[in-house]
């Protein structure tokens, strides 16, 4: 147990801290734009769904790659890890540039997906035109830092994201409200602050790659010459995870779009709930990422009994910390709603949504470490794709769409339907976990 706690504090909590810092960046945008008004908050939040989807695609790529790197790390095969690093970052850059070009060419069409209110659309377009320039560099830094987690190197990620958070908060205040002689730019100021913060991340990572990291290097020859067998392993493991994360991200965006079509009050309340959900789940998500590394490394070392122990303890720890966070959120829901400049209708929606979120989070505290952590660590990625895709799109989103546009239910009832996915997938995730099918070595 002492060794386990040492690992948790050395790996799991730093990863969770990185996730918390990343979420705090979004929280800063929400809080500051919330002070400007509902329209600015809705514009920034809905436009931010684009980078949210891209980030999940990058997370999917790196999660699939991390199955390989964690198990090869257990075998101490650094040369193969370097090949996986270069291959993964190449795919991440392709995704980043693709999102950049699509957003720059079709910003208005993208915003029409999320809202029918012209004022919200205008604000979102102005946000996207600025923030899109950070997509390629953000794809690079995010992929690199996520991969570094899989070889138990987490300090650099914590330092980079902490610096980005500090820069983002300061720049938000300057450009949103017009401090220090700068013009008050509102939602465009939030976009500019995000872009400059991502540039800072990129510069720090480049310095780390060039001057500090001597153990696992990015070698240019591996960017252009991929090992065919390793590429096959990467695609077999990564494609289901990329599809899984993309479908999940698109699903969250679909939820935002459904509620956005029900009015700016519903969109504003949901944008706050989205950030609060990330804050409540930040430890569980961090523990899930750490679980994937620990269990994958143990499998690579052929210590299957240790892999099972780590899996069981990390799931239990996720339940405990998420229960505490969920209870705190439930007790502070009135304070949260009162801290933002929201209309009466949006505030009522928010208070109700936070109650639903408290229950939803408890289910997610189990399914997240099981699917994202345990199953992926053993390469069982296709099951997660099928389960999460079906629960989200055939379950909650379909129900929410029918409730909103066919039955014309009130916003509260629609929100409950949109949150049904975790309740649907929980029993299936537990069954798969107990089957131990995930205990397999995927290295060569």
Short mmCIF file of C-alpha atoms in Angstrom, two decimals:
data_model
loop_
_atom_site.label_atom_id
_atom_site.label_comp_id
_atom_site.label_asym_id
_atom_site.label_seq_id
_atom_site.Cartn_x
_atom_site.Cartn_y
_atom_site.Cartn_z
CA UNK A 1 0.00 0.00 0.00
CA UNK A 2 2.87 2.40 0.78
CA UNK A 3 4.30 1.86 -2.71
CA UNK A 4 0.87 2.45 -4.23
CA UNK A 5 0.38 5.73 -2.36
CA UNK A 6 3.83 6.85 -3.43
CA UNK A 7 2.89 6.21 -7.05
CA UNK A 8 -0.45 7.99 -6.64
CA UNK A 9 1.14 11.13 -5.23
CA UNK A 10 4.00 10.99 -7.72
CA UNK A 11 1.95 10.38 -10.87
CA UNK A 12 -1.82 10.50 -10.43
CA UNK A 13 -2.09 13.76 -8.55
CA UNK A 14 0.30 15.69 -10.84
CA UNK A 15 -1.77 14.54 -13.84
CA UNK A 16 -4.94 15.55 -12.03
CA UNK A 17 -3.34 18.91 -11.26
CA UNK A 18 -2.60 19.37 -14.97
CA UNK A 19 -6.23 18.65 -15.77
CA UNK A 20 -7.33 21.07 -13.06
CA UNK A 21 -5.11 23.80 -14.48
CA UNK A 22 -6.46 23.18 -17.99
CA UNK A 23 -10.01 23.36 -16.67
CA UNK A 24 -9.14 26.53 -14.76
CA UNK A 25 -8.23 28.19 -18.09
CA UNK A 26 -11.76 27.51 -19.35
CA UNK A 27 -13.18 28.56 -16.00
CA UNK A 28 -11.40 31.91 -16.24
CA UNK A 29 -13.02 32.51 -19.63
CA UNK A 30 -16.45 31.59 -18.30
CA UNK A 31 -16.19 33.74 -15.18
CA UNK A 32 -14.85 36.81 -16.99
CA UNK A 33 -17.17 36.55 -19.98
CA UNK A 34 -20.00 35.88 -17.51
CA UNK A 35 -19.30 39.31 -16.06
CA UNK A 36 -19.74 40.84 -19.52
CA UNK A 37 -23.14 39.20 -20.03
CA UNK A 38 -25.08 36.16 -21.24
CA UNK A 39 -24.46 36.81 -24.94
CA UNK A 40 -20.68 37.04 -24.56
CA UNK A 41 -20.67 33.96 -22.34
CA UNK A 42 -22.75 31.96 -24.83
CA UNK A 43 -20.66 33.11 -27.82
CA UNK A 44 -17.32 32.21 -26.27
CA UNK A 45 -18.53 28.93 -24.81
CA UNK A 46 -20.24 27.70 -27.98
CA UNK A 47 -17.33 28.72 -30.22
CA UNK A 48 -14.98 26.97 -27.80
CA UNK A 49 -16.70 23.69 -28.63
CA UNK A 50 -14.55 23.49 -31.78
CA UNK A 51 -11.27 23.37 -29.86
CA UNK A 52 -12.94 21.05 -27.35
CA UNK A 53 -13.62 18.52 -30.12
CA UNK A 54 -10.09 18.90 -31.51
CA UNK A 55 -8.58 18.44 -28.04
CA UNK A 56 -10.54 15.24 -27.60
CA UNK A 57 -9.26 13.95 -30.94
CA UNK A 58 -5.70 14.66 -29.81
CA UNK A 59 -6.43 13.00 -26.48
CA UNK A 60 -7.76 9.98 -28.38
CA UNK A 61 -4.60 9.72 -30.50
CA UNK A 62 -2.32 10.02 -27.50
CA UNK A 63 -4.44 7.64 -25.41
CA UNK A 64 -4.14 4.97 -28.08
CA UNK A 65 -0.42 5.66 -28.45
CA UNK A 66 0.00 5.63 -24.67
CA UNK A 67 -1.17 2.01 -24.57
CA UNK A 68 1.97 1.23 -26.59
CA UNK A 69 4.35 3.68 -24.93
CA UNK A 70 3.36 2.63 -21.38
CA UNK A 71 3.85 -1.05 -22.14
CA UNK A 72 7.12 -0.44 -24.02
CA UNK A 73 8.17 1.75 -21.08
CA UNK A 74 7.69 -1.30 -18.88
CA UNK A 75 10.08 -3.12 -21.23
CA UNK A 76 12.51 -0.11 -21.31
CA UNK A 77 12.39 0.00 -25.13
CA UNK A 78 13.11 3.71 -25.63
CA UNK A 79 13.80 3.43 -29.37
CA UNK A 80 10.30 2.16 -30.08
CA UNK A 81 8.81 4.82 -27.79
CA UNK A 82 10.56 7.52 -29.84
CA UNK A 83 9.01 6.10 -33.01
CA UNK A 84 5.54 6.18 -31.43
CA UNK A 85 6.08 9.76 -30.23
CA UNK A 86 6.98 11.04 -33.71
CA UNK A 87 4.16 9.13 -35.38
CA UNK A 88 1.54 10.40 -32.93
CA UNK A 89 2.63 14.04 -33.10
CA UNK A 90 2.54 13.87 -36.91
CA UNK A 91 -1.12 12.84 -36.80
CA UNK A 92 -1.83 15.52 -34.19
CA UNK A 93 -0.38 18.24 -36.41
CA UNK A 94 -2.48 17.05 -39.35
CA UNK A 95 -5.58 17.37 -37.15
CA UNK A 96 -4.55 20.82 -35.91
CA UNK A 97 -4.04 22.24 -39.40
CA UNK A 98 -7.26 20.66 -40.64
CA UNK A 99 -9.28 22.32 -37.88
CA UNK A 100 -7.51 25.63 -38.57
CA UNK A 101 -8.40 25.69 -42.26
CA UNK A 102 -12.01 24.54 -41.74
CA UNK A 103 -12.67 27.15 -39.04
CA UNK A 104 -11.05 29.99 -40.99
CA UNK A 105 -13.08 29.13 -44.10
CA UNK A 106 -16.46 28.37 -42.50
CA UNK A 107 -16.75 30.12 -39.09
CA UNK A 108 -20.33 31.31 -39.56
CA UNK A 109 -21.56 27.94 -40.77
CA UNK A 110 -19.97 26.32 -37.72
CA UNK A 111 -21.67 28.76 -35.35
CA UNK A 112 -25.06 28.09 -36.96
CA UNK A 113 -24.74 24.53 -35.64
CA UNK A 114 -24.76 25.83 -32.08
CA UNK A 115 -27.11 28.79 -32.10
CA UNK A 116 -29.82 30.53 -34.11
CA UNK A 117 -29.38 33.91 -32.39
CA UNK A 118 -27.52 36.36 -34.64
CA UNK A 119 -25.80 38.21 -31.81
CA UNK A 120 -24.40 34.98 -30.39
CA UNK A 121 -23.29 33.85 -33.86
CA UNK A 122 -21.49 37.16 -34.52
CA UNK A 123 -19.59 36.93 -31.26
CA UNK A 124 -18.68 33.30 -31.93
CA UNK A 125 -17.36 34.08 -35.41
CA UNK A 126 -15.11 36.86 -34.09
CA UNK A 127 -13.81 34.45 -31.44
CA UNK A 128 -13.11 31.64 -33.92
CA UNK A 129 -11.24 33.82 -36.42
CA UNK A 130 -8.64 34.64 -33.76
CA UNK A 131 -8.41 31.43 -31.76
CA UNK A 132 -8.12 29.16 -34.82
CA UNK A 133 -4.49 30.25 -35.27
CA UNK A 134 -3.53 28.42 -32.08
CA UNK A 135 -4.99 25.05 -33.17
CA UNK A 136 -1.81 23.63 -34.84
CA UNK A 137 0.56 24.68 -32.05
CA UNK A 138 -1.90 23.54 -29.40
CA UNK A 139 -2.16 20.15 -31.15
CA UNK A 140 1.64 19.78 -31.00
CA UNK A 141 2.11 20.75 -27.36
CA UNK A 142 -0.92 18.80 -26.12
CA UNK A 143 0.13 15.61 -27.90
CA UNK A 144 3.70 15.86 -26.65
CA UNK A 145 2.77 16.55 -23.03
CA UNK A 146 0.14 13.79 -22.96
CA UNK A 147 2.68 11.31 -24.31
CA UNK A 148 5.19 12.36 -21.67
CA UNK A 149 2.67 11.27 -19.05
CA UNK A 150 2.80 7.72 -20.39
CA UNK A 151 6.50 7.46 -19.54
CA UNK A 152 5.93 8.94 -16.06
CA UNK A 153 7.23 12.43 -16.90
CA UNK A 154 4.60 14.79 -15.55
CA UNK A 155 6.48 17.78 -14.15
CA UNK A 156 6.92 19.46 -17.53
CA UNK A 157 3.19 19.29 -18.24
CA UNK A 158 2.36 20.80 -14.87
CA UNK A 159 4.86 23.65 -15.41
CA UNK A 160 3.61 24.39 -18.93
CA UNK A 161 -0.07 24.40 -18.05
CA UNK A 162 0.52 26.45 -14.89
CA UNK A 163 2.33 29.11 -16.90
CA UNK A 164 -0.44 29.07 -19.49
CA UNK A 165 -3.11 29.50 -16.80
CA UNK A 166 -1.35 32.50 -15.26
CA UNK A 167 -0.86 34.12 -18.67
CA UNK A 168 -4.45 33.42 -19.69
CA UNK A 169 -5.97 34.95 -16.57
CA UNK A 170 -3.85 38.11 -16.84
CA UNK A 171 -4.41 38.49 -20.57
CA UNK A 172 -8.13 37.80 -20.20
CA UNK A 173 -8.44 40.64 -17.74
CA UNK A 174 -6.43 42.97 -19.99
CA UNK A 175 -8.19 42.26 -23.28
CA UNK A 176 -11.75 41.43 -22.16
CA UNK A 177 -12.16 44.45 -19.89
CA UNK A 178 -9.62 46.79 -21.47
CA UNK A 179 -7.06 47.15 -18.67
CA UNK A 180 -3.58 48.73 -18.93
CA UNK A 181 -4.63 50.94 -21.82
CA UNK A 182 -5.81 48.06 -24.04
CA UNK A 183 -9.24 48.31 -25.72
CA UNK A 184 -12.13 46.38 -24.13
CA UNK A 185 -12.58 43.57 -26.67
CA UNK A 186 -15.10 41.32 -24.88
CA UNK A 187 -15.30 37.86 -26.46
CA UNK A 188 -12.55 38.73 -28.97
CA UNK A 189 -10.31 39.56 -26.01
CA UNK A 190 -10.86 36.06 -24.60
CA UNK A 191 -9.84 34.59 -27.97
CA UNK A 192 -6.69 36.72 -28.15
CA UNK A 193 -5.73 35.77 -24.59
CA UNK A 194 -6.18 32.08 -25.43
CA UNK A 195 -4.04 32.40 -28.56
CA UNK A 196 -1.17 34.14 -26.74
CA UNK A 197 -1.31 31.62 -23.88
CA UNK A 198 -1.05 28.70 -26.33
CA UNK A 199 1.96 30.40 -27.94
CA UNK A 200 3.64 30.53 -24.53
CA UNK A 201 2.97 26.79 -24.03
CA UNK A 202 4.53 26.05 -27.41
CA UNK A 203 7.70 28.03 -26.67
CA UNK A 204 8.21 26.34 -23.29
CA UNK A 205 7.77 22.88 -24.82
CA UNK A 206 10.23 23.67 -27.63
CA UNK A 207 12.81 24.75 -25.03
CA UNK A 208 12.22 21.55 -23.04
CA UNK A 209 12.60 19.36 -26.14
CA UNK A 210 15.77 21.09 -27.28
CA UNK A 211 17.58 21.72 -24.00
CA UNK A 212 16.20 19.49 -21.24
CA UNK A 213 14.76 16.15 -22.36
CA UNK A 214 17.64 13.80 -23.23
CA UNK A 215 15.91 10.48 -22.53
CA UNK A 216 13.12 10.27 -25.11
CA UNK A 217 13.89 12.47 -28.11
CA UNK A 218 11.83 13.65 -31.08
CA UNK A 219 13.88 12.47 -34.06
CA UNK A 220 13.13 14.00 -37.45
CA UNK A 221 13.75 10.75 -39.33
CA UNK A 222 10.86 9.08 -37.52
CA UNK A 223 8.45 11.81 -38.62
CA UNK A 224 8.83 10.75 -42.25
CA UNK A 225 9.72 7.05 -42.06
CA UNK A 226 7.21 5.05 -40.05
CA UNK A 227 7.71 1.44 -39.00
CA UNK A 228 4.90 -0.45 -40.83
CA UNK A 229 4.25 -2.94 -38.01
CA UNK A 230 4.31 -0.20 -35.38
CA UNK A 231 2.01 1.94 -37.52
CA UNK A 232 -0.41 -0.96 -37.70
CA UNK A 233 -0.36 -1.41 -33.91
CA UNK A 234 -0.81 2.33 -33.46
CA UNK A 235 -3.80 2.47 -35.81
CA UNK A 236 -5.45 -0.63 -34.34
CA UNK A 237 -5.26 0.86 -30.85
CA UNK A 238 -5.69 4.54 -31.67
CA UNK A 239 -8.46 4.60 -34.25
CA UNK A 240 -11.12 3.24 -31.84
CA UNK A 241 -9.97 5.71 -29.15
CA UNK A 242 -9.90 8.66 -31.58
CA UNK A 243 -13.38 7.74 -32.80
CA UNK A 244 -14.49 7.28 -29.20
CA UNK A 245 -13.20 10.67 -28.06
CA UNK A 246 -14.39 12.40 -31.24
CA UNK A 247 -17.87 10.92 -30.88
CA UNK A 248 -17.90 11.91 -27.21
CA UNK A 249 -16.69 15.43 -27.98
CA UNK A 250 -19.16 15.76 -30.83
CA UNK A 251 -21.80 14.46 -28.44
CA UNK A 252 -21.02 17.14 -25.88
CA UNK A 253 -21.17 19.70 -28.69
CA UNK A 254 -24.49 18.20 -29.82
CA UNK A 255 -25.78 18.62 -26.26
CA UNK A 256 -24.65 22.25 -26.32
CA UNK A 257 -26.27 22.72 -29.74
CA UNK A 258 -29.61 21.23 -28.61
CA UNK A 259 -29.70 23.41 -25.51
CA UNK A 260 -28.40 26.39 -27.51
CA UNK A 261 -31.37 26.11 -29.85
CA UNK A 262 -33.63 26.37 -26.79
CA UNK A 263 -32.38 29.91 -26.05
CA UNK A 264 -29.41 31.86 -24.74
CA UNK A 265 -30.47 31.28 -21.11
CA UNK A 266 -30.23 27.50 -21.54
CA UNK A 267 -26.93 27.86 -23.45
CA UNK A 268 -25.43 30.12 -20.79
CA UNK A 269 -26.45 27.79 -17.94
CA UNK A 270 -25.11 24.75 -19.80
CA UNK A 271 -21.78 26.49 -20.51
CA UNK A 272 -21.30 26.96 -16.77
CA UNK A 273 -22.35 23.36 -16.05
CA UNK A 274 -19.82 22.10 -18.58
CA UNK A 275 -16.99 23.81 -16.72
CA UNK A 276 -18.27 22.72 -13.30
CA UNK A 277 -18.49 19.13 -14.55
CA UNK A 278 -14.84 19.30 -15.61
CA UNK A 279 -13.88 20.66 -12.19
CA UNK A 280 -15.83 17.97 -10.35
CA UNK A 281 -14.34 15.22 -12.54
CA UNK A 282 -10.81 16.60 -12.77
CA UNK A 283 -9.38 14.20 -10.19
CA UNK A 284 -11.20 11.21 -11.67
CA UNK A 285 -9.94 12.05 -15.17
CA UNK A 286 -6.42 12.46 -13.82
CA UNK A 287 -6.65 9.16 -11.98
CA UNK A 288 -7.93 7.53 -15.17
CA UNK A 289 -4.91 8.74 -17.13
CA UNK A 290 -2.60 7.56 -14.36
CA UNK A 291 -4.40 4.21 -14.26
CA UNK A 292 -3.70 3.69 -17.95
CA UNK A 293 0.02 4.32 -17.37
CA UNK A 294 0.33 2.20 -14.22
CA UNK A 295 -1.70 -0.74 -15.47
CA UNK A 296 -0.10 -0.62 -18.94
CA UNK A 297 3.40 -0.56 -17.49
CA UNK A 298 2.58 -3.47 -15.16
CA UNK A 299 1.23 -5.49 -18.10
CA UNK A 300 4.39 -4.72 -20.10
CA UNK A 301 6.44 -5.99 -17.16
CA UNK A 302 4.31 -9.20 -17.11
CA UNK A 303 3.03 -8.42 -13.60
CA UNK A 304 -0.63 -9.13 -14.24
CA UNK A 305 -1.48 -9.51 -10.55
CA UNK A 306 -0.10 -6.02 -9.83
CA UNK A 307 -2.03 -4.64 -12.80
CA UNK A 308 -5.29 -5.91 -11.27
CA UNK A 309 -4.44 -4.45 -7.87
CA UNK A 310 -3.64 -1.05 -9.37
CA UNK A 311 -6.86 -1.11 -11.38
CA UNK A 312 -9.04 -1.92 -8.37
CA UNK A 313 -7.45 0.67 -6.11
CA UNK A 314 -7.53 3.46 -8.69
CA UNK A 315 -11.23 2.92 -9.41
CA UNK A 316 -11.95 3.02 -5.68
CA UNK A 317 -9.92 6.19 -5.25
CA UNK A 318 -11.79 7.81 -8.14
CA UNK A 319 -15.13 7.10 -6.46
CA UNK A 320 -13.97 8.63 -3.17
CA UNK A 321 -12.51 11.87 -4.55
CA UNK A 322 -15.37 12.45 -6.99
CA UNK A 323 -17.96 11.91 -4.26
CA UNK A 324 -16.26 14.60 -2.16
CA UNK A 325 -16.08 17.01 -5.12
CA UNK A 326 -19.68 16.32 -6.11
CA UNK A 327 -20.91 16.93 -2.55
CA UNK A 328 -18.98 20.21 -2.38
CA UNK A 329 -20.44 21.35 -5.70
CA UNK A 330 -23.96 20.48 -4.54
CA UNK A 331 -23.56 22.49 -1.32
CA UNK A 332 -22.06 25.50 -3.15
CA UNK A 333 -24.47 25.57 -6.09
CA UNK A 334 -26.16 28.74 -4.84
CA UNK A 335 -22.82 30.50 -4.49
CA UNK A 336 -21.80 29.41 -7.99
CA UNK A 337 -25.01 30.73 -9.54
CA UNK A 338 -24.75 34.01 -7.64
CA UNK A 339 -21.16 34.66 -8.77
CA UNK A 340 -22.14 35.17 -12.43
CA UNK A 341 -24.11 37.87 -14.19
CA UNK A 342 -27.00 35.69 -15.35
CA UNK A 343 -30.67 36.40 -15.88
CA UNK A 344 -33.27 34.88 -13.58
CA UNK A 345 -34.17 32.17 -16.08
CA UNK A 346 -30.56 31.14 -16.68
CA UNK A 347 -29.91 31.08 -12.92
CA UNK A 348 -32.92 28.79 -12.34
CA UNK A 349 -31.72 26.44 -15.08
CA UNK A 350 -28.22 26.39 -13.62
CA UNK A 351 -29.35 25.49 -10.10
CA UNK A 352 -31.40 22.58 -11.44
CA UNK A 353 -28.62 21.36 -13.75
CA UNK A 354 -26.11 21.29 -10.89
CA UNK A 355 -28.37 18.97 -8.89
CA UNK A 356 -28.55 16.56 -11.84
CA UNK A 357 -24.79 16.85 -12.30
CA UNK A 358 -24.17 15.74 -8.70
CA UNK A 359 -25.77 12.35 -9.41
CA UNK A 360 -24.32 12.07 -12.94
CA UNK A 361 -20.76 12.55 -11.61
CA UNK A 362 -21.02 9.57 -9.26
CA UNK A 363 -21.68 7.25 -12.20
CA UNK A 364 -18.90 8.83 -14.22
CA UNK A 365 -16.45 8.35 -11.33
CA UNK A 366 -16.67 4.59 -12.00
CA UNK A 367 -17.04 4.41 -15.79
CA UNK A 368 -14.26 6.92 -16.52
CA UNK A 369 -11.36 5.08 -14.82
CA UNK A 370 -12.66 1.72 -16.06
CA UNK A 371 -13.04 2.69 -19.75
CA UNK A 372 -10.34 5.38 -20.09
CA UNK A 373 -7.90 3.83 -17.64
CA UNK A 374 -8.20 0.08 -17.16
CA UNK A 375 -9.61 -1.14 -20.49
CA UNK A 376 -7.38 1.09 -22.63
CA UNK A 377 -4.28 0.05 -20.68
CA UNK A 378 -4.73 -3.48 -22.01
CA UNK A 379 -5.63 -2.39 -25.54
CA UNK A 380 -9.37 -3.09 -25.13
CA UNK A 381 -10.26 0.09 -27.03
CA UNK A 382 -12.96 -1.16 -29.39
CA UNK A 383 -15.30 -2.07 -26.56
CA UNK A 384 -15.07 1.46 -25.16
CA UNK A 385 -15.85 2.90 -28.60
CA UNK A 386 -18.97 0.76 -29.04
CA UNK A 387 -20.24 1.25 -25.49
CA UNK A 388 -19.73 5.01 -25.26
CA UNK A 389 -20.88 5.64 -28.82
CA UNK A 390 -24.11 3.71 -28.34
CA UNK A 391 -24.86 5.12 -24.87
CA UNK A 392 -24.29 8.69 -26.02
CA UNK A 393 -25.68 8.87 -29.56
CA UNK A 394 -28.32 6.12 -29.56
CA UNK A 395 -29.14 6.85 -25.94
CA UNK A 396 -28.94 10.31 -24.43
CA UNK A 397 -28.56 12.52 -27.53
CA UNK A 398 -31.36 10.80 -29.42
CA UNK A 399 -33.60 11.05 -26.34
CA UNK A 400 -32.64 14.71 -25.84
CA UNK A 401 -33.33 15.56 -29.50
CA UNK A 402 -36.74 13.87 -29.38
CA UNK A 403 -37.52 15.61 -26.11
CA UNK A 404 -36.51 19.05 -27.42
CA UNK A 405 -37.80 19.06 -30.99
CA UNK A 406 -40.49 16.37 -31.18
CA UNK A 407 -42.11 16.39 -27.76
CA UNK A 408 -41.13 20.05 -27.06
CA UNK A 409 -40.33 19.33 -23.43
CA UNK A 410 -39.12 22.09 -21.08
CA UNK A 411 -35.38 22.75 -20.78
CA UNK A 412 -35.07 20.90 -17.46
CA UNK A 413 -36.50 17.66 -18.82
CA UNK A 414 -34.38 17.90 -21.97
CA UNK A 415 -31.23 18.34 -19.87
CA UNK A 416 -32.05 15.22 -17.83
CA UNK A 417 -32.42 13.19 -21.03
CA UNK A 418 -29.10 14.51 -22.33
CA UNK A 419 -27.39 13.28 -19.17
CA UNK A 420 -28.59 9.67 -19.40
CA UNK A 421 -25.49 8.23 -21.09
CA UNK A 422 -23.54 7.52 -17.88
CA UNK A 423 -26.46 5.63 -16.37
CA UNK A 424 -26.77 3.52 -19.53
CA UNK A 425 -23.12 2.49 -19.85
CA UNK A 426 -22.21 1.92 -16.17
CA UNK A 427 -23.41 -1.73 -15.84
CA UNK A 428 -21.74 -2.74 -19.14
CA UNK A 429 -18.44 -1.09 -18.14
CA UNK A 430 -18.43 -2.97 -14.83
CA UNK A 431 -19.16 -6.27 -16.59
CA UNK A 432 -16.22 -5.77 -18.95
CA UNK A 433 -13.92 -4.82 -16.09
CA UNK A 434 -14.77 -7.98 -14.15
CA UNK A 435 -14.25 -10.17 -17.22
CA UNK A 436 -10.47 -9.41 -17.22
CA UNK A 437 -10.39 -9.52 -21.02
CA UNK A 438 -8.28 -6.34 -20.87
CA UNK A 439 -5.29 -8.11 -19.28
CA UNK A 440 -3.16 -8.55 -22.43
CA UNK A 441 0.26 -7.49 -23.70
CA UNK A 442 0.04 -5.57 -27.02
CA UNK A 443 3.80 -5.09 -27.56
CA UNK A 444 5.97 -7.03 -30.04
#
